[in-house]
Coordinates of C-alpha atoms and ligand atoms in Angstrom, one line a residue:
M1 CA 0.1 -0.2 0.1
Q2 CA 1.7 3.2 -0.7
N3 CA -1.1 5.5 -1.4
F4 CA -2.6 6.3 2.1
V5 CA -3.2 8.9 4.6
L6 CA -1.6 8.6 8.0
K7 CA -3.3 10.9 11.0
G8 CA -1.5 11.7 14.1
H9 CA 0.5 14.1 15.7
I10 CA 2.9 15.2 12.8
C11 CA 6.6 16.2 13.6
Y12 CA 9.2 17.3 11.0
N13 CA 11.9 19.8 10.5
Q14 CA 11.6 22.4 7.0
T15 CA 15.0 23.8 8.2
P16 CA 17.5 22.6 10.9
T17 CA 16.2 25.3 13.5
E18 CA 12.7 24.0 13.4
L19 CA 10.2 22.3 13.8
A20 CA 6.6 22.2 11.7
V21 CA 4.0 20.3 14.6
Q22 CA 0.8 19.6 13.1
E23 CA -1.5 18.4 15.8
D24 CA -4.1 15.6 14.5
G25 CA -3.0 16.6 11.3
Y26 CA -3.2 14.2 8.0
L27 CA -0.4 13.3 6.0
I28 CA -1.0 12.0 2.9
C29 CA 1.7 9.2 0.5
E30 CA 1.3 8.8 -3.4
N31 CA 3.3 6.6 -4.8
G32 CA 5.4 6.4 -1.5
R33 CA 6.3 10.3 -1.6
S34 CA 4.6 12.5 0.8
S35 CA 1.9 14.9 -0.8
G36 CA 1.9 16.8 2.1
V37 CA 0.5 17.7 6.0
F38 CA -2.6 19.0 5.9
P39 CA -4.8 20.7 9.2
V40 CA -7.6 19.0 7.4
L41 CA -8.4 16.3 5.4
P42 CA -8.2 17.3 1.7
E43 CA -11.6 16.2 -0.2
R44 CA -9.1 14.7 -3.2
Y45 CA -7.8 12.1 -0.7
Q46 CA -10.8 11.0 1.6
N47 CA -10.8 7.7 -0.3
L48 CA -7.5 6.9 0.1
P49 CA -7.2 4.1 3.5
L50 CA -6.6 5.6 6.6
V51 CA -4.3 4.8 9.3
D52 CA -5.4 6.4 12.3
C53 CA -2.7 6.6 15.2
G54 CA -4.5 8.0 17.0
D55 CA -2.5 10.1 20.2
R56 CA 1.0 9.1 18.6
L57 CA 3.7 10.7 17.1
I58 CA 4.8 10.3 13.4
L59 CA 8.5 11.5 12.9
P60 CA 10.2 11.5 9.5
G61 CA 12.2 7.9 9.8
M62 CA 15.9 8.3 10.5
T63 CA 19.0 7.8 8.3
D64 CA 22.7 6.4 10.5
L65 CA 25.3 7.7 8.3
H66 CA 27.5 5.8 9.6
V67 CA 27.4 2.2 11.0
H68 CA 29.7 -1.0 11.5
A69 CA 27.2 -4.1 10.8
S70 CA 30.4 -6.8 11.1
Q71 CA 31.3 -5.3 14.6
Y72 CA 27.6 -5.7 16.4
A73 CA 28.4 -8.5 17.7
F74 CA 31.2 -6.1 20.5
R75 CA 29.3 -3.4 21.1
A76 CA 29.8 -2.0 24.4
L77 CA 32.7 -4.4 24.8
G78 CA 36.2 -3.4 25.2
M79 CA 36.0 0.4 25.0
D80 CA 38.9 1.4 27.3
M81 CA 41.0 2.4 24.3
E82 CA 41.4 4.8 21.6
L83 CA 41.2 3.8 18.1
L84 CA 44.0 2.3 16.8
D85 CA 44.3 -0.1 19.4
W86 CA 40.5 -0.7 19.6
L87 CA 41.0 -1.7 16.1
N88 CA 43.6 -3.8 16.7
T89 CA 42.5 -5.5 19.7
N90 CA 38.0 -5.4 19.1
A91 CA 37.5 -4.6 14.8
F92 CA 40.0 -6.7 13.1
P93 CA 39.8 -9.9 14.9
E94 CA 35.8 -9.8 14.9
E95 CA 35.6 -8.6 11.3
A96 CA 38.1 -11.7 10.4
K97 CA 35.3 -14.5 11.4
F98 CA 33.3 -13.3 8.4
Q99 CA 35.5 -14.9 6.0
D100 CA 33.0 -17.8 6.9
P101 CA 29.5 -17.2 5.6
E102 CA 27.9 -19.1 8.3
Y103 CA 29.3 -16.6 10.7
A104 CA 28.2 -13.8 8.6
R105 CA 24.9 -15.2 8.3
K106 CA 24.4 -15.4 12.0
A107 CA 25.9 -12.9 13.1
Y108 CA 24.4 -9.7 10.2
G109 CA 21.2 -11.7 11.1
I110 CA 21.1 -10.3 14.3
F111 CA 22.4 -7.0 13.3
T112 CA 19.6 -7.2 10.0
E113 CA 16.7 -8.0 13.1
N114 CA 17.8 -5.1 15.5
L115 CA 18.3 -2.1 13.1
K116 CA 14.5 -3.5 11.3
K117 CA 13.1 -2.8 15.2
S118 CA 14.8 0.8 15.6
T119 CA 14.1 4.0 14.0
T120 CA 16.3 3.9 11.4
T121 CA 14.6 3.9 8.0
R122 CA 18.2 4.1 6.2
A123 CA 21.4 3.2 6.6
C124 CA 25.7 3.4 4.9
I125 CA 26.7 0.2 6.3
F126 CA 30.8 -1.0 6.8
A127 CA 30.6 -4.7 5.9
T128 CA 34.0 -6.4 5.7
V129 CA 36.4 -6.9 3.3
H130 CA 35.1 -10.5 2.3
G131 CA 32.6 -9.9 -0.9
E132 CA 30.6 -13.0 -0.4
A133 CA 30.0 -12.1 3.3
T134 CA 28.7 -8.8 2.6
E135 CA 26.8 -10.4 -0.3
I136 CA 24.9 -12.1 2.6
L137 CA 24.6 -9.2 4.4
M138 CA 22.6 -7.0 1.2
D139 CA 20.7 -10.3 0.7
Q140 CA 19.8 -9.2 4.6
M141 CA 19.4 -6.0 4.3
E142 CA 17.3 -6.5 1.1
A143 CA 14.9 -9.0 2.7
S144 CA 14.5 -6.3 5.8
G145 CA 12.7 -3.3 3.3
L146 CA 15.0 -1.0 4.7
I147 CA 17.1 1.2 1.9
T148 CA 20.8 0.6 2.4
Y149 CA 24.2 1.5 0.8
V150 CA 26.6 -1.5 2.2
G151 CA 30.3 -1.5 1.2
K152 CA 32.9 -4.0 1.2
V153 CA 36.0 -3.0 2.9
N154 CA 39.2 -2.3 1.2
M155 CA 42.2 -2.4 3.2
D156 CA 46.1 -3.8 2.2
R157 CA 48.2 -2.5 4.2
N158 CA 48.4 -1.7 8.2
A159 CA 46.3 -4.8 8.7
P160 CA 46.8 -8.1 10.6
D161 CA 48.0 -10.8 7.8
Y162 CA 44.7 -13.0 8.3
L163 CA 42.5 -9.9 7.3
R164 CA 44.4 -7.8 4.9
E165 CA 43.9 -7.9 1.3
E166 CA 46.9 -9.4 -0.9
S167 CA 47.8 -6.3 -2.6
A168 CA 46.1 -3.3 -4.4
E169 CA 45.4 -5.7 -7.4
A170 CA 43.9 -8.4 -5.2
S171 CA 41.5 -6.0 -3.4
A172 CA 40.7 -4.1 -6.2
Q173 CA 39.8 -6.7 -8.2
A174 CA 37.8 -8.6 -5.5
T175 CA 35.8 -5.4 -4.9
V176 CA 35.2 -5.3 -9.1
K177 CA 33.8 -9.4 -8.9
W178 CA 31.7 -8.0 -5.4
L179 CA 30.1 -5.0 -7.7
E180 CA 29.2 -7.4 -10.8
R181 CA 27.4 -9.7 -8.3
T182 CA 25.3 -7.0 -6.6
I183 CA 25.0 -4.0 -9.1
G184 CA 21.5 -4.0 -10.2
K185 CA 20.4 -7.4 -8.2
Y186 CA 18.9 -5.5 -5.7
E187 CA 15.5 -3.1 -5.0
H188 CA 16.2 -1.5 -1.6
T189 CA 20.1 -2.3 -1.6
R190 CA 22.7 -0.6 -3.5
P191 CA 26.8 -1.2 -3.2
I192 CA 28.9 2.1 -1.8
L193 CA 32.6 2.0 -2.2
T194 CA 34.3 2.0 1.1
P195 CA 38.3 2.2 1.2
R196 CA 38.2 1.6 5.4
F197 CA 41.1 5.1 6.2
I198 CA 43.7 6.1 4.7
P199 CA 46.4 4.1 7.0
S200 CA 44.6 0.6 5.8
C201 CA 44.7 1.9 1.9
T202 CA 47.8 1.9 -0.4
D203 CA 48.3 4.7 -3.1
E204 CA 48.3 2.3 -5.7
L205 CA 44.6 1.2 -4.2
M206 CA 43.6 4.4 -3.9
E207 CA 44.1 4.9 -7.3
A208 CA 42.6 1.6 -8.2
L209 CA 39.2 2.0 -6.4
A210 CA 39.4 6.3 -7.3
G211 CA 39.1 4.0 -11.3
I212 CA 36.1 1.9 -9.9
Q213 CA 34.1 4.6 -8.3
K214 CA 34.5 7.0 -12.0
Q215 CA 33.7 3.5 -13.9
Y216 CA 30.9 2.5 -12.1
H217 CA 29.3 5.4 -11.0
L218 CA 29.4 4.6 -7.3
P219 CA 29.2 6.8 -4.0
L220 CA 31.6 6.0 -1.2
Q221 CA 32.3 6.2 2.4
S222 CA 35.2 6.3 4.7
H223 CA 36.8 7.5 7.7
L224 CA 38.4 11.2 8.3
S225 CA 40.1 13.2 10.8
E226 CA 38.7 11.2 14.2
N227 CA 41.6 10.7 16.0
Q228 CA 44.9 12.3 17.0
G229 CA 47.5 9.2 16.5
E230 CA 45.6 8.6 13.3
I231 CA 46.1 12.0 11.4
A232 CA 49.4 12.2 12.8
W233 CA 50.4 9.0 11.0
V234 CA 48.1 9.8 7.8
R235 CA 50.8 12.8 7.6
E236 CA 53.2 10.5 8.0
L237 CA 51.6 8.4 4.9
C238 CA 50.7 11.2 2.7
P239 CA 53.6 13.8 3.0
D240 CA 52.2 15.1 -0.1
A241 CA 49.1 16.5 1.8
D242 CA 48.4 19.2 4.1
S243 CA 45.8 17.8 5.7
Y244 CA 44.0 14.3 5.8
G245 CA 41.2 15.5 3.8
E246 CA 43.6 17.1 1.3
A247 CA 45.4 13.7 1.0
Y248 CA 41.9 11.6 0.4
D249 CA 41.3 14.7 -2.5
R250 CA 44.9 14.3 -4.0
R251 CA 44.0 10.6 -4.3
E252 CA 40.7 11.4 -5.8
L253 CA 38.5 9.8 -3.4
L254 CA 37.0 13.5 -1.8
G255 CA 33.7 14.1 -3.9
T256 CA 34.9 14.4 -7.3
G257 CA 34.3 10.8 -8.5
G258 CA 30.3 10.8 -7.1
P259 CA 28.5 11.3 -3.6
T260 CA 30.9 10.8 -0.8
I261 CA 30.5 10.4 3.3
M262 CA 33.8 10.7 5.4
A263 CA 32.6 9.5 9.1
H264 CA 34.0 11.6 12.3
C265 CA 35.5 14.6 11.0
V266 CA 35.9 15.5 14.7
W267 CA 39.4 17.5 14.3
S268 CA 38.2 19.1 10.6
D269 CA 39.6 22.1 11.0
E270 CA 38.5 25.5 8.7
K271 CA 40.4 24.7 5.6
E272 CA 39.6 20.8 5.8
R273 CA 35.8 21.5 6.6
A274 CA 35.9 24.0 3.6
L275 CA 37.0 21.6 1.2
L276 CA 34.3 19.3 2.3
K277 CA 31.8 22.2 1.5
K278 CA 33.1 22.6 -2.0
R279 CA 33.2 18.7 -2.6
N280 CA 29.5 18.9 -1.0
V281 CA 31.0 15.6 0.7
F282 CA 29.0 14.3 3.8
A283 CA 30.3 14.9 7.1
V284 CA 28.9 12.1 9.5
H285 CA 29.0 13.0 13.4
C286 CA 28.8 10.4 15.8
P287 CA 28.8 11.3 19.0
Q288 CA 28.8 8.1 21.1
S289 CA 31.8 6.8 19.4
N290 CA 33.2 10.5 19.9
M291 CA 33.0 9.5 23.8
N292 CA 33.4 5.7 23.7
I293 CA 37.1 5.9 22.0
A294 CA 37.9 8.9 23.5
S295 CA 38.9 10.4 19.7
G296 CA 37.2 14.7 20.9
I297 CA 33.4 16.1 19.9
A298 CA 33.2 16.6 16.4
P299 CA 32.7 20.7 15.3
V300 CA 28.8 20.2 14.4
R301 CA 27.9 24.2 15.2
A302 CA 30.5 25.1 12.7
F303 CA 29.4 22.0 9.8
L304 CA 25.9 23.5 10.1
K305 CA 27.2 26.9 9.9
E306 CA 29.7 26.7 7.4
G307 CA 26.9 24.4 5.2
V308 CA 29.3 20.8 5.4
P309 CA 26.2 18.6 4.3
T310 CA 26.1 16.8 7.5
G311 CA 24.4 13.6 9.4
L312 CA 24.6 11.3 12.0
G313 CA 26.2 8.0 12.5
S314 CA 25.8 5.4 15.4
D315 CA 29.3 4.6 14.2
V316 CA 28.6 0.7 16.2
A317 CA 30.8 -0.8 17.8
G318 CA 32.6 3.0 18.1
G319 CA 29.1 3.6 19.0
S320 CA 27.4 1.0 21.3
S321 CA 23.8 1.6 20.8
E322 CA 22.4 1.2 17.3
S323 CA 19.6 3.5 18.2
L324 CA 19.6 6.9 16.3
L325 CA 16.9 8.8 19.3
R326 CA 20.3 7.3 21.7
A327 CA 22.7 9.8 18.9
M328 CA 20.4 12.6 19.0
T329 CA 20.8 12.8 22.2
D330 CA 24.4 12.2 22.8
A331 CA 25.1 15.2 19.8
I332 CA 22.9 17.7 22.1
Q333 CA 24.6 16.8 25.0
A334 CA 28.0 16.2 23.6
S335 CA 27.5 20.0 22.2
K336 CA 27.4 21.1 25.3
L337 CA 30.4 19.8 26.6
R338 CA 32.2 21.3 24.1
W339 CA 30.7 24.8 24.3
R340 CA 31.7 24.5 28.1
L341 CA 34.8 23.0 27.7
V342 CA 36.6 23.7 24.5
D343 CA 34.7 27.1 22.4
E344 CA 32.4 28.9 24.2
S345 CA 31.5 30.6 21.0
Q346 CA 30.3 27.8 19.5
K347 CA 26.2 27.4 20.8
P348 CA 25.3 23.8 21.3
L349 CA 23.0 21.8 19.8
I350 CA 19.1 22.4 20.5
L351 CA 16.3 19.4 19.5
E352 CA 15.3 20.7 16.0
E353 CA 18.8 20.8 15.1
A354 CA 19.0 16.9 16.4
L355 CA 16.6 15.8 15.1
Y356 CA 17.4 17.8 11.7
L357 CA 20.3 15.8 11.8
A358 CA 19.1 12.2 12.5
T359 CA 16.7 13.0 9.5
K360 CA 16.3 15.5 7.2
G361 CA 20.4 16.4 7.4
G362 CA 21.2 12.6 6.7
G363 CA 18.8 11.3 4.5
S364 CA 19.6 14.2 2.1
F365 CA 22.7 11.5 1.1
F366 CA 19.7 9.6 -0.4
G367 CA 18.1 12.7 -2.2
K368 CA 14.3 14.2 -1.3
V369 CA 14.6 12.0 2.5
G370 CA 14.3 12.9 5.9
S371 CA 11.0 15.3 5.8
F372 CA 7.7 15.5 5.3
E373 CA 7.6 18.4 2.5
P374 CA 5.2 17.2 -0.8
G375 CA 7.5 15.4 -2.8
Y376 CA 10.3 13.8 0.0
E377 CA 10.0 9.7 -0.2
L378 CA 7.4 9.0 2.4
D379 CA 9.5 7.3 5.3
A380 CA 8.0 7.6 8.7
V381 CA 8.3 6.2 12.4
V382 CA 4.8 6.3 14.0
L383 CA 6.1 6.3 18.3
D384 CA 3.8 6.0 21.0
D385 CA 5.1 7.9 24.7
M386 CA 1.6 5.7 26.3
R387 CA 5.2 3.8 28.5
L388 CA 6.5 7.8 29.5
A389 CA 3.6 8.5 31.8
H390 CA 3.5 12.0 32.7
P391 CA 0.9 13.9 35.9
Q392 CA 0.6 16.5 33.1
T393 CA -0.7 17.4 29.6
L394 CA 2.0 18.1 27.4
T395 CA 2.8 19.8 24.5
V396 CA 3.4 17.8 21.6
K397 CA 7.0 19.4 21.2
Q398 CA 7.3 18.3 24.7
R399 CA 6.8 14.7 24.4
L400 CA 9.0 14.3 21.0
E401 CA 11.6 15.9 23.4
R402 CA 11.0 13.2 26.0
L403 CA 11.0 10.3 23.3
V404 CA 14.8 11.8 22.0
Y405 CA 15.6 11.4 25.6
L406 CA 13.8 8.3 26.7
G407 CA 12.5 6.0 24.5
D408 CA 13.6 3.6 22.7
D409 CA 12.2 0.4 19.9
R410 CA 9.7 -0.6 22.3
D411 CA 8.1 2.9 21.7
I412 CA 7.8 2.2 17.9
W413 CA 4.1 1.9 17.0
K414 CA 4.3 1.7 12.9
K415 CA 7.4 2.0 10.6
Y416 CA 7.1 3.0 6.9
V417 CA 10.6 3.8 4.5
A418 CA 9.5 4.8 1.0
G419 CA 5.7 4.3 1.4
R420 CA 6.1 0.7 2.5
E421 CA 5.0 -1.1 6.0
I422 CA 8.0 -2.5 7.6
R423 CA 6.9 -5.1 9.5
Ligands
GUN1 N1 39.0 4.1 11.3 C1 39.4 3.2 10.3 N2 38.0 1.7 10.7 C2 37.4 2.1 11.9 C3 36.2 1.4 12.2 O1 36.0 0.5 12.3 N3 35.6 2.5 13.3 C4 36.3 3.7 13.8 N4 35.8 4.3 14.5 N5 36.9 4.1 13.2 C5 37.2 3.8 12.1
FE2 FE1 33.6 4.2 11.9

């Protein structure tokens, strides 16, 4: 059913700082897209099926712009390390297990089930270096009905023998093989090029991937300027570049070959941010990961002010929860600490901005996604705050704020992706 009406308390962003609220409103879905929000049901829609959400809140579906499906098993484990030690101790040994398709089916099955139950409707996902396991994840994501980009990871240096791809050529070949199998195979699932980060990709591999990107017209995702030790390492590995961002740019991996996502950008200075903006690269703020592996706090206020496209990421398992509600709360809280302790000129995020980042901000990577303005693909979550009893009558905005801080998967009543109900 892709033509219907949702009736309830409708909340969404048109701009980062304003929340549009329509109490007891009507949200019209035609052919999977919004035809707008109305206070009274217009005559012309009166014969569409109506889903009465009662006293519940209707929000745009959320986009997780950065998540490692292959790290889901060790979320909330081994968090007392910084990035490079954490990768060696936790991430690499776990990711190696996905050599075995049976393990991949089981582990990705758990991830997929839980993502399906969350407020996330779209995601950009890292798998592992293994083509076969990545395809298994793509099959599962497709069956879930969520809309996702999934990437087979590339790494041909600075990884343990058991995980490192044999050579740049072998990595590029495996990527092409995976692409040939998966491009066009799915309705809701697309491949995305995924060089892990500069320390794990030789110049030769990055050059090959830039070529593949152009040949197949692919988007690309990676990590940028997350951790001080990592940044110092990239400076050594790429003496030709003034910054980490410029190092990607010189290798034609920073938005010149297709739509691009860079996770973290915690230490991106004004110059690096200007480059992201110029190349229309999405910066992903992953606040829980910033705290867990003590990377720092990304300058989200600066991203927003300066017009860098920005979304939120769980970065599981750097982040321990896949919940975008949690990511919104963490983004607000981290921005307050940054304001107090790092830069008093950069005001903290407000609720509206956090919702914007989780919906329209990150959703824009997928096109017209993350709002209910006419023409937007209709991704929606219907939230029920019955569980969060309160002795007073609250406004819809107050109820939204409590759901963001206190809500979880239990409070989701219905979920739609591009007008399709996810069950
Ligand atoms: N940088 C390179 N790989 C990773 C990863 O798996 N997680 C995080 N948070 N940062 C990375
Ligand atoms: Fe990450």
